[in-house]
Short mmCIF file of C-alpha atoms in Angstrom, two decimals:
data_model
loop_
_atom_site.label_atom_id
_atom_site.label_comp_id
_atom_site.label_asym_id
_atom_site.label_seq_id
_atom_site.Cartn_x
_atom_site.Cartn_y
_atom_site.Cartn_z
CA MET A 18 0.22 33.40 -41.93
CA THR A 19 -3.16 33.62 -40.66
CA GLY A 20 -3.83 30.07 -41.76
CA SER A 21 -0.39 28.44 -40.29
CA LYS A 22 -1.16 30.38 -37.16
CA SER A 23 -4.82 28.64 -37.06
CA ARG A 24 -3.43 25.34 -37.86
CA CYS A 25 -0.77 25.61 -35.31
CA LEU A 26 -3.21 26.71 -32.59
CA ASN A 27 -5.64 23.52 -33.74
CA SER A 28 -2.70 21.37 -33.28
CA ILE A 29 -1.92 22.82 -29.92
CA SER A 30 -5.63 22.31 -28.54
CA GLN A 31 -5.48 18.74 -30.29
CA VAL A 32 -2.55 18.11 -28.29
CA LEU A 33 -4.07 19.66 -25.10
CA LEU A 34 -7.54 17.97 -25.68
CA THR A 35 -5.37 14.25 -25.96
CA LEU A 36 -3.75 15.16 -22.59
CA LEU A 37 -6.83 16.05 -20.83
CA ILE A 38 -8.51 12.80 -21.97
CA LEU A 39 -5.38 10.96 -21.20
CA ARG A 40 -5.47 12.64 -17.66
CA CYS A 41 -9.12 11.64 -17.08
CA LEU A 42 -8.78 8.24 -18.22
CA GLN A 43 -5.73 7.92 -15.44
CA CYS A 44 -7.60 9.32 -12.79
CA HIS A 45 -10.90 7.20 -13.85
CA SER A 46 -8.56 3.69 -13.27
CA ARG A 47 -6.53 5.31 -10.31
CA PRO A 48 -7.49 4.04 -7.10
CA HIS A 49 -9.30 6.34 -4.72
CA SER A 50 -5.65 6.13 -2.90
CA TYR A 51 -3.18 4.24 -1.15
CA ASN A 52 -3.24 4.86 2.79
CA SER A 53 -0.97 7.67 3.37
CA LYS A 54 -1.99 8.60 6.96
CA PRO A 55 0.31 8.61 9.71
CA LEU A 56 0.06 4.86 11.39
CA SER A 57 -1.42 6.74 14.64
CA GLU A 58 -4.14 7.87 12.66
CA ILE A 59 -5.06 4.51 11.03
CA SER A 60 -4.51 2.44 14.36
CA LYS A 61 -7.39 4.84 15.88
CA GLU A 62 -9.49 4.14 12.88
CA ILE A 63 -8.89 0.48 13.05
CA PHE A 64 -9.85 0.55 16.62
CA LYS A 65 -13.21 1.90 16.09
CA TYR A 66 -14.24 -1.49 14.68
CA SER A 67 -13.76 -3.29 18.06
CA ASP A 68 -17.53 -3.40 18.37
CA ILE A 69 -18.26 -4.70 14.64
CA ALA A 70 -15.37 -7.23 14.87
CA GLN A 71 -16.91 -8.71 18.33
CA ARG A 72 -20.30 -8.55 16.71
CA ILE A 73 -18.80 -10.81 13.93
CA ILE A 74 -17.21 -13.00 16.30
CA ASN A 75 -20.20 -13.49 18.21
CA LEU A 76 -22.25 -14.45 15.35
CA ALA A 77 -20.10 -17.03 13.80
CA VAL A 78 -18.78 -18.32 16.85
CA TYR A 79 -21.69 -18.21 19.43
CA GLY A 80 -24.82 -17.03 17.69
CA LYS A 81 -27.08 -18.20 14.83
CA ALA A 82 -24.25 -18.78 12.37
CA GLN A 83 -22.59 -21.31 14.83
CA ASN A 84 -21.66 -24.30 12.67
CA ARG A 85 -23.05 -23.47 9.72
CA SER A 86 -19.91 -23.31 7.58
CA TYR A 87 -19.25 -26.78 8.81
CA GLU A 88 -22.77 -28.06 7.74
CA ARG A 89 -22.61 -26.17 4.43
CA LEU A 90 -19.31 -28.09 3.97
CA ALA A 91 -20.63 -31.42 4.95
CA GLU A 92 -23.64 -31.27 2.68
CA PHE A 93 -21.34 -30.30 -0.10
CA THR A 94 -18.85 -32.85 -0.05
CA ASP A 95 -21.39 -35.60 1.21
CA THR A 96 -23.57 -34.67 -1.94
CA VAL A 97 -20.61 -34.14 -4.65
CA GLY A 98 -17.76 -35.90 -3.33
CA ASN A 99 -13.93 -35.47 -4.83
CA ARG A 100 -13.96 -33.53 -7.79
CA VAL A 101 -10.82 -33.56 -9.92
CA SER A 102 -9.86 -31.25 -12.71
CA GLY A 103 -11.60 -31.97 -15.83
CA SER A 104 -14.43 -34.32 -14.34
CA LYS A 105 -17.86 -34.43 -13.97
CA ASN A 106 -17.88 -33.88 -10.22
CA LEU A 107 -16.03 -30.78 -10.52
CA ASP A 108 -18.65 -29.55 -12.83
CA LEU A 109 -21.26 -30.87 -10.44
CA ALA A 110 -19.52 -28.74 -7.95
CA ILE A 111 -19.53 -26.03 -9.72
CA LYS A 112 -23.01 -25.80 -10.30
CA TYR A 113 -23.93 -26.63 -6.77
CA MET A 114 -21.96 -23.87 -5.47
CA TYR A 115 -23.53 -21.38 -7.99
CA ASN A 116 -26.85 -22.48 -6.85
CA ALA A 117 -26.08 -22.36 -2.96
CA LEU A 118 -24.45 -18.84 -3.39
CA THR A 119 -27.66 -17.79 -4.98
CA ARG A 120 -30.01 -19.07 -2.43
CA ASP A 121 -27.52 -17.14 0.10
CA GLY A 122 -28.77 -14.09 -1.15
CA LEU A 123 -25.37 -12.95 -1.89
CA GLU A 124 -24.76 -10.06 -4.84
CA ASN A 125 -23.53 -10.64 -8.32
CA VAL A 126 -22.94 -14.43 -8.10
CA HIS A 127 -21.76 -15.67 -11.51
CA LEU A 128 -19.43 -18.08 -13.35
CA GLU A 129 -16.37 -16.95 -15.29
CA GLN A 130 -15.09 -19.14 -17.82
CA VAL A 131 -11.92 -21.09 -17.92
CA LYS A 132 -9.98 -23.78 -19.48
CA ILE A 133 -8.52 -26.64 -17.43
CA PRO A 134 -6.46 -29.89 -17.85
CA HIS A 135 -8.43 -33.49 -17.98
CA TRP A 136 -6.29 -36.26 -16.45
CA VAL A 137 -8.01 -39.51 -15.90
CA ARG A 138 -6.46 -42.07 -13.48
CA GLY A 139 -7.95 -45.33 -14.84
CA GLU A 140 -7.47 -48.71 -13.83
CA GLU A 141 -3.81 -49.00 -11.93
CA SER A 142 -2.13 -51.87 -9.66
CA ALA A 143 1.20 -52.30 -8.44
CA VAL A 144 2.33 -56.09 -7.69
CA MET A 145 5.65 -57.29 -6.05
CA LEU A 146 6.58 -60.59 -7.52
CA LEU A 147 9.93 -61.37 -6.00
CA PRO A 148 11.08 -61.82 -3.14
CA ARG A 149 7.65 -62.53 -2.58
CA ASN A 150 4.05 -61.83 -3.67
CA HIS A 151 2.63 -58.61 -2.43
CA THR A 152 -0.03 -56.19 -3.63
CA LEU A 153 0.97 -52.18 -3.24
CA ALA A 154 -1.51 -49.65 -2.38
CA ILE A 155 -0.37 -46.72 -5.07
CA LEU A 156 -2.06 -43.56 -6.59
CA GLY A 157 -0.89 -42.60 -9.82
CA LEU A 158 0.48 -38.81 -9.86
CA GLY A 159 -1.46 -36.18 -12.08
CA SER A 160 -0.50 -36.05 -15.59
CA SER A 161 1.34 -39.28 -15.59
CA VAL A 162 1.22 -41.43 -18.66
CA GLY A 163 -0.25 -45.20 -18.45
CA THR A 164 1.85 -48.24 -19.17
CA PRO A 165 1.43 -50.39 -22.02
CA PRO A 166 -1.75 -52.21 -22.02
CA GLY A 167 0.03 -55.51 -20.53
CA GLY A 168 2.00 -53.23 -17.81
CA ILE A 169 5.35 -53.17 -17.07
CA GLU A 170 7.55 -55.98 -15.23
CA ALA A 171 11.06 -54.81 -14.59
CA GLU A 172 13.44 -54.99 -11.71
CA VAL A 173 13.29 -52.40 -8.86
CA MET A 174 16.13 -49.85 -7.86
CA VAL A 175 15.50 -48.16 -4.55
CA VAL A 176 17.16 -44.76 -3.91
CA GLU A 177 16.88 -42.06 -0.96
CA SER A 178 17.56 -38.83 -2.90
CA PHE A 179 18.26 -37.58 -6.54
CA GLU A 180 21.84 -37.37 -5.76
CA GLU A 181 22.00 -41.20 -4.89
CA LEU A 182 20.16 -41.52 -8.24
CA LYS A 183 22.95 -39.72 -10.30
CA LYS A 184 25.66 -41.84 -8.87
CA ARG A 185 24.04 -44.99 -9.75
CA ALA A 186 22.69 -43.95 -12.73
CA SER A 187 24.60 -46.54 -14.55
CA GLU A 188 22.32 -49.30 -12.53
CA ALA A 189 19.10 -47.50 -13.45
CA LYS A 190 18.39 -48.56 -17.24
CA GLY A 191 15.40 -50.67 -17.84
CA LYS A 192 14.29 -50.59 -14.18
CA ILE A 193 11.24 -48.93 -12.12
CA VAL A 194 13.06 -46.61 -9.55
CA VAL A 195 11.41 -46.37 -6.19
CA TYR A 196 12.38 -43.20 -4.33
CA ASN A 197 12.38 -43.76 -0.55
CA GLN A 198 13.19 -39.94 0.47
CA PRO A 199 12.86 -38.89 3.86
CA PHE A 200 9.98 -36.51 4.57
CA VAL A 201 11.95 -33.25 5.43
CA SER A 202 9.04 -30.72 4.74
CA TYR A 203 6.47 -30.66 2.35
CA GLY A 204 8.11 -27.69 0.67
CA GLU A 205 11.51 -29.52 0.19
CA THR A 206 10.35 -33.19 -0.12
CA VAL A 207 7.87 -32.57 -2.75
CA ALA A 208 10.30 -32.34 -5.29
CA TYR A 209 10.45 -35.92 -5.70
CA ARG A 210 6.86 -36.20 -6.52
CA ALA A 211 7.13 -33.06 -8.86
CA SER A 212 10.36 -34.27 -10.54
CA GLY A 213 10.87 -37.76 -9.82
CA ALA A 214 9.97 -38.97 -13.02
CA SER A 215 11.65 -37.13 -15.57
CA GLU A 216 14.74 -37.47 -13.04
CA ALA A 217 14.49 -41.23 -13.39
CA ALA A 218 13.89 -41.46 -17.10
CA LYS A 219 16.97 -39.20 -17.62
CA VAL A 220 19.05 -42.49 -16.70
CA GLY A 221 16.89 -44.81 -18.37
CA ALA A 222 14.19 -45.68 -15.82
CA VAL A 223 10.90 -47.33 -17.39
CA ALA A 224 8.77 -46.27 -14.42
CA SER A 225 9.20 -44.31 -11.36
CA LEU A 226 7.52 -44.60 -7.68
CA ILE A 227 7.62 -42.07 -5.20
CA ARG A 228 7.12 -42.54 -1.45
CA SER A 229 4.33 -40.55 -0.31
CA VAL A 230 5.23 -37.10 0.65
CA THR A 231 3.67 -37.38 4.18
CA PRO A 232 5.29 -37.28 8.01
CA PHE A 233 2.73 -39.85 8.61
CA SER A 234 1.35 -43.11 7.25
CA ILE A 235 -1.34 -45.89 7.93
CA ASN A 236 -0.35 -47.77 4.71
CA SER A 237 -2.14 -44.48 2.75
CA PRO A 238 -0.75 -43.41 -0.57
CA HIS A 239 -0.69 -39.74 -1.10
CA THR A 240 -1.10 -38.22 -4.77
CA GLY A 241 -0.59 -34.93 -6.33
CA TRP A 242 0.35 -33.36 -9.88
CA GLN A 243 3.71 -34.04 -11.29
CA TRP A 244 5.56 -32.25 -14.27
CA TYR A 245 7.34 -33.74 -17.19
CA GLN A 246 10.54 -31.76 -17.93
CA PRO A 247 10.71 -30.47 -21.60
CA GLY A 248 13.03 -33.02 -24.18
CA VAL A 249 12.81 -35.87 -21.23
CA PRO A 250 10.95 -39.36 -22.26
CA GLN A 251 7.55 -39.64 -20.39
CA ILE A 252 7.34 -42.35 -17.93
CA PRO A 253 4.76 -43.64 -15.92
CA THR A 254 4.67 -42.55 -12.09
CA ALA A 255 2.54 -43.13 -9.17
CA CYS A 256 2.97 -43.05 -5.51
CA ILE A 257 3.23 -45.79 -2.90
CA THR A 258 2.79 -45.68 1.21
CA VAL A 259 5.59 -45.06 3.17
CA GLU A 260 5.52 -48.17 4.60
CA ASP A 261 5.99 -49.86 1.11
CA ALA A 262 8.94 -47.61 0.30
CA GLN A 263 10.63 -48.30 3.60
CA MET A 264 10.14 -52.12 2.98
CA MET A 265 11.79 -52.39 -0.12
CA ALA A 266 14.54 -50.06 1.08
CA ARG A 267 15.29 -52.84 3.53
CA MET A 268 14.92 -55.50 1.04
CA ALA A 269 17.58 -53.67 -1.29
CA ARG A 270 20.04 -53.14 1.61
CA ARG A 271 20.17 -56.98 2.11
CA GLY A 272 21.03 -57.50 -1.40
CA GLN A 273 17.57 -59.02 -2.34
CA ARG A 274 16.24 -58.60 -5.89
CA ILE A 275 12.90 -57.00 -6.30
CA VAL A 276 10.89 -57.33 -9.41
CA MET A 277 7.56 -55.66 -9.70
CA ARG A 278 4.69 -55.60 -12.29
CA LEU A 279 2.90 -52.00 -12.48
CA THR A 280 0.00 -51.27 -14.63
CA MET A 281 -1.58 -47.72 -15.17
CA GLY A 282 -4.36 -46.81 -17.25
CA ALA A 283 -3.80 -42.83 -16.77
CA GLN A 284 -4.23 -40.70 -19.88
CA THR A 285 -4.54 -37.02 -20.35
CA LEU A 286 -7.23 -35.90 -22.49
CA PRO A 287 -8.10 -32.49 -24.19
CA ASP A 288 -8.67 -29.56 -21.94
CA VAL A 289 -12.21 -28.95 -21.02
CA ASP A 290 -14.19 -25.87 -20.18
CA SER A 291 -14.73 -24.85 -16.68
CA TYR A 292 -15.42 -22.13 -14.32
CA ASN A 293 -14.21 -20.00 -11.40
CA ASN A 294 -17.13 -19.15 -8.94
CA VAL A 295 -17.75 -15.57 -7.91
CA ALA A 296 -20.01 -13.95 -5.39
CA GLU A 297 -19.90 -10.44 -3.98
CA ILE A 298 -21.02 -7.97 -1.19
CA THR A 299 -20.68 -4.79 -3.54
CA GLY A 300 -19.01 -1.61 -1.82
CA SER A 301 -20.94 1.49 -0.86
CA LYS A 302 -18.47 4.07 -1.91
CA HIS A 303 -15.56 2.28 -4.05
CA PRO A 304 -17.51 -0.80 -5.45
CA GLU A 305 -14.51 -0.94 -8.02
CA GLN A 306 -12.12 -1.47 -5.62
CA VAL A 307 -11.97 -5.37 -4.34
CA VAL A 308 -10.86 -7.41 -1.31
CA LEU A 309 -10.70 -10.87 -2.43
CA LEU A 310 -11.28 -14.14 -0.08
CA SER A 311 -10.45 -17.46 -1.97
CA GLY A 312 -10.19 -21.15 -1.78
CA HIS A 313 -10.09 -23.68 -4.51
CA LEU A 314 -13.13 -26.01 -5.25
CA ASP A 315 -11.34 -28.74 -7.08
CA SER A 316 -9.96 -31.48 -5.35
CA TRP A 317 -8.05 -34.72 -6.00
CA ASP A 318 -9.92 -37.84 -6.97
CA VAL A 319 -9.78 -39.57 -3.79
CA GLY A 320 -11.53 -38.65 -0.47
CA GLN A 321 -13.78 -35.97 -0.06
CA GLY A 322 -11.56 -33.13 -0.51
CA ALA A 323 -13.18 -31.53 2.70
CA MET A 324 -9.79 -30.34 3.98
CA ASP A 325 -8.23 -29.56 0.55
CA ASP A 326 -9.76 -27.33 -0.05
CA GLY A 327 -13.36 -27.79 1.22
CA GLY A 328 -12.56 -25.64 4.28
CA GLY A 329 -10.88 -22.82 2.41
CA VAL A 330 -14.23 -22.85 0.04
CA ALA A 331 -16.53 -22.93 3.37
CA ILE A 332 -14.91 -20.16 5.12
CA SER A 333 -14.69 -17.67 1.96
CA TRP A 334 -18.53 -18.16 1.35
CA GLU A 335 -19.14 -17.89 5.46
CA ALA A 336 -17.26 -14.74 5.63
CA LEU A 337 -19.81 -12.80 3.14
CA SER A 338 -22.66 -14.44 4.84
CA LEU A 339 -21.76 -13.26 8.06
CA ILE A 340 -21.26 -9.66 6.97
CA ARG A 341 -24.51 -9.86 4.92
CA ASP A 342 -26.58 -11.06 7.98
CA LEU A 343 -25.30 -8.16 10.11
CA GLY A 344 -26.61 -5.66 7.61
CA LEU A 345 -23.06 -4.61 7.03
CA ARG A 346 -21.75 -3.05 3.45
CA PRO A 347 -18.26 -2.15 3.51
CA LYS A 348 -16.71 0.65 1.49
CA ARG A 349 -15.12 -1.70 -0.99
CA THR A 350 -16.16 -4.65 -2.85
CA LEU A 351 -15.92 -8.04 -0.99
CA ARG A 352 -15.53 -10.65 -3.49
CA THR A 353 -15.30 -14.40 -2.62
CA VAL A 354 -13.56 -16.60 -5.78
CA LEU A 355 -13.92 -20.34 -5.69
CA TRP A 356 -11.07 -21.49 -8.10
CA SER A 357 -11.04 -24.12 -10.32
CA ALA A 358 -8.20 -26.32 -11.27
CA GLU A 359 -5.88 -25.34 -8.74
CA GLU A 360 -4.22 -28.90 -8.05
CA PRO A 361 -2.83 -28.99 -11.33
CA GLY A 362 -1.06 -25.80 -10.62
CA GLY A 363 -3.45 -22.91 -10.34
CA VAL A 364 -4.84 -22.93 -13.54
CA GLY A 365 -8.11 -21.35 -12.92
CA ALA A 366 -6.52 -18.48 -11.04
CA ALA A 367 -3.67 -17.98 -13.60
CA GLN A 368 -6.53 -17.11 -15.98
CA TYR A 369 -8.66 -15.16 -13.49
CA PHE A 370 -5.47 -13.05 -13.00
CA GLN A 371 -4.99 -12.34 -17.12
CA GLN A 372 -8.99 -11.48 -17.27
CA HIS A 373 -8.69 -9.10 -14.35
CA LYS A 374 -5.11 -7.90 -14.23
CA ALA A 375 -5.91 -4.56 -15.93
CA ASN A 376 -7.78 -3.43 -12.77
CA ILE A 377 -4.73 -4.56 -10.52
CA SER A 378 -4.58 -1.32 -8.77
CA ASN A 379 -7.78 -1.81 -7.82
CA PHE A 380 -7.06 -4.79 -5.68
CA ASP A 381 -6.62 -3.98 -2.06
CA LEU A 382 -5.89 -7.23 -0.67
CA VAL A 383 -5.99 -10.60 -1.76
CA MET A 384 -6.86 -13.54 0.78
CA GLU A 385 -6.24 -17.56 0.48
CA SER A 386 -7.17 -20.19 2.59
CA ASP A 387 -5.30 -23.43 1.41
CA LEU A 388 -3.95 -25.08 4.48
CA GLY A 389 -6.67 -26.52 6.35
CA THR A 390 -9.22 -24.95 8.45
CA PHE A 391 -7.95 -26.23 11.82
CA SER A 392 -7.55 -23.89 14.91
CA PRO A 393 -6.51 -20.64 13.48
CA LEU A 394 -3.31 -18.96 14.95
CA GLY A 395 -3.44 -15.93 12.46
CA LEU A 396 -2.22 -14.88 8.88
CA GLN A 397 0.66 -15.14 6.71
CA PHE A 398 1.06 -11.47 5.29
CA THR A 399 2.93 -10.22 2.05
CA GLY A 400 3.19 -6.63 1.72
CA SER A 401 4.77 -3.19 2.08
CA ASP A 402 6.22 -2.54 5.74
CA LYS A 403 3.26 -0.01 6.26
CA ALA A 404 0.65 -2.31 5.12
CA ARG A 405 2.19 -4.77 7.37
CA ALA A 406 2.09 -2.33 10.13
CA ILE A 407 -1.87 -1.71 9.52
CA MET A 408 -2.36 -5.19 9.31
CA LYS A 409 -1.13 -5.91 12.59
CA GLU A 410 -3.56 -3.55 14.12
CA VAL A 411 -6.29 -5.28 12.35
CA MET A 412 -5.25 -8.44 13.79
CA LYS A 413 -5.57 -6.89 17.42
CA LEU A 414 -9.47 -6.72 16.93
CA LEU A 415 -9.36 -10.68 16.71
CA ALA A 416 -7.96 -10.89 20.48
CA PRO A 417 -11.37 -11.94 21.92
CA ILE A 418 -10.39 -15.48 19.99
CA ASN A 419 -6.71 -15.20 20.82
CA VAL A 420 -5.74 -15.05 16.71
CA THR A 421 -3.71 -11.84 16.85
CA SER A 422 -0.34 -13.34 14.79
CA LEU A 423 0.75 -11.80 11.88
CA GLU A 424 3.51 -13.61 10.13
CA GLU A 425 5.83 -13.25 7.56
CA HIS A 426 5.13 -14.59 3.58
CA GLY A 427 1.47 -14.89 2.57
CA GLU A 428 1.07 -18.20 0.85
CA GLY A 429 -1.37 -19.56 -1.88
CA THR A 430 -1.10 -21.00 -5.45
CA ASP A 431 -4.03 -19.05 -6.45
CA ILE A 432 -2.66 -15.43 -5.08
CA ASN A 433 1.15 -15.82 -5.58
CA MET A 434 0.89 -13.85 -9.08
CA TRP A 435 -1.20 -10.89 -7.42
CA MET A 436 1.40 -10.79 -4.76
CA LYS A 437 4.27 -10.70 -7.14
CA ALA A 438 2.61 -8.03 -8.77
CA GLY A 439 2.61 -5.92 -5.73
CA VAL A 440 -1.05 -6.56 -4.00
CA PRO A 441 -0.90 -7.25 -0.47
CA GLY A 442 -1.99 -10.88 0.28
CA ALA A 443 -2.80 -12.90 3.23
CA SER A 444 -3.18 -16.80 4.01
CA LEU A 445 -4.84 -18.33 6.79
CA HIS A 446 -2.32 -19.85 9.31
CA THR A 447 -3.65 -22.66 11.36
CA ALA A 448 -2.52 -25.48 13.83
CA ASP A 449 -2.08 -27.24 10.79
CA GLN A 450 0.25 -30.41 11.97
CA ARG A 451 -2.15 -32.91 10.70
CA TYR A 452 -2.61 -31.25 7.37
CA PHE A 453 -0.32 -33.66 5.57
CA TRP A 454 -1.25 -36.87 7.33
CA PHE A 455 -4.47 -36.67 5.31
CA HIS A 456 -3.17 -34.35 2.27
CA HIS A 457 -4.25 -36.00 -1.20
CA SER A 458 -5.30 -39.08 0.27
CA ASP A 459 -8.24 -41.29 0.96
CA GLY A 460 -8.14 -39.73 4.64
CA ASP A 461 -9.06 -36.15 3.27
CA THR A 462 -12.90 -36.33 4.21
CA MET A 463 -15.49 -34.58 6.84
CA SER A 464 -14.14 -36.52 9.69
CA VAL A 465 -10.97 -34.35 9.60
CA GLN A 466 -12.86 -31.01 10.03
CA ASN A 467 -14.01 -29.69 13.45
CA PRO A 468 -17.01 -27.21 13.49
CA GLU A 469 -15.77 -25.26 16.31
CA GLU A 470 -12.57 -24.59 14.19
CA LEU A 471 -14.25 -23.71 10.97
CA ASN A 472 -16.46 -21.28 13.21
CA LEU A 473 -13.22 -19.55 14.24
CA CYS A 474 -11.83 -19.52 11.03
CA SER A 475 -14.87 -17.72 9.42
CA ALA A 476 -14.80 -15.15 12.01
CA VAL A 477 -11.00 -14.61 11.55
CA TRP A 478 -11.66 -14.27 7.55
CA ALA A 479 -14.94 -11.97 7.88
CA VAL A 480 -13.25 -9.89 10.61
CA VAL A 481 -10.16 -9.07 8.18
CA ALA A 482 -11.84 -9.01 5.06
CA TYR A 483 -14.53 -6.59 6.18
CA VAL A 484 -12.18 -4.11 8.25
CA VAL A 485 -9.76 -3.63 5.47
CA ALA A 486 -12.50 -3.27 3.06
CA ASP A 487 -14.25 -0.33 5.01
CA LEU A 488 -10.85 1.60 5.77
CA GLU A 489 -10.73 5.16 4.41
CA GLU A 490 -7.85 4.06 2.20
CA MET A 491 -6.51 1.06 0.91
CA LEU A 492 -3.45 -0.71 2.16
CA PRO A 493 -0.04 0.95 0.97
CA ARG A 494 1.57 -0.88 -1.71
#
């Protein structure tokens, strides 16, 4: 009886000990707290940052840091150039940024390894043979297969929509399908770039050419990634200019027969090792909790990648520099991540999420700039109603530069998975009417960037990141 009682007490003790350990582990992994104070108290707390916000703005826009982000970006893009996923230039860019962030005196500068796609464009050309001789400007689309060595010579079929393609499916076999879809919006029209090849292959086409996804063109093709659908034959695909797509549509309406020779040396090589660049300002009170700022380091293999997404990279670096220069250290860690391989579909960011999602409760806010660094208008935000109310108060601190708007729906390929998992997310919204003029084209160069606009974007990025990271409590989920 005594032995049984002793074993029972031991079992109970073991259970209690186990529960205590689990409780301790939960407490250790749980964030300090999500914001539970009344909004009126939080508003007063945020208002106290007015002086600090003004100091950041003064330094970025009027002070010693004026034009610094522009000069850094210009030196980077002029030195490295474009940097497509898997390329030697992207490797050079990663090393360049690692050294630059280290020299800048930021903390915990390091690289986190990822595997990324390696697609190579190769030599490519498109020549109209009938009804007249004409050489087209083309850019193969990412992940496209190449043509046979001698190219493809075939008649052209012009359509303006997927619906028209389906209606005329019996005409498509053995032809090169040319999409002359009108530009409605990037979000809607990009479906032709992403899926045009597979839709054409389903009806027997031998190749597809997609009118560039842009509202404005000076005979400039715009590239981008495309995805082959499983179980569908893979055919070569490239983008052509708006002008050539419209010309061939006019020819087709006149009943003229169009014949073209397409040659593409594109190929997909094995995935390669790459890295996400990381730099921080370590939090003073809750270093395990993180406000993340980001842009993507890779670009397309045309232009300089100065706008997409050199600008996002520059302000995500500059925000930390501004805060460091002012001797500020927020309660939580500010972490800048420069993503690898965003253009093939957020590959580097997806792996980062898998590597860090165990600590998801410690991510306070994720921020991404990937729609240009033109004159800032505000932020787009995804989060709970209370988090939105708090962010509106934070944005009031930017009244001196008239950037107070907080809009719906934070955007960004690299932060979407965090937002879907419940982490508040913000993206920079700028006067981006010209963004898709230059997007994924040879026009994406430093000439698109404006130093004054980069100063303002840097100030917005730094003020928001610092204040959120320094509040007593995390943003509510």
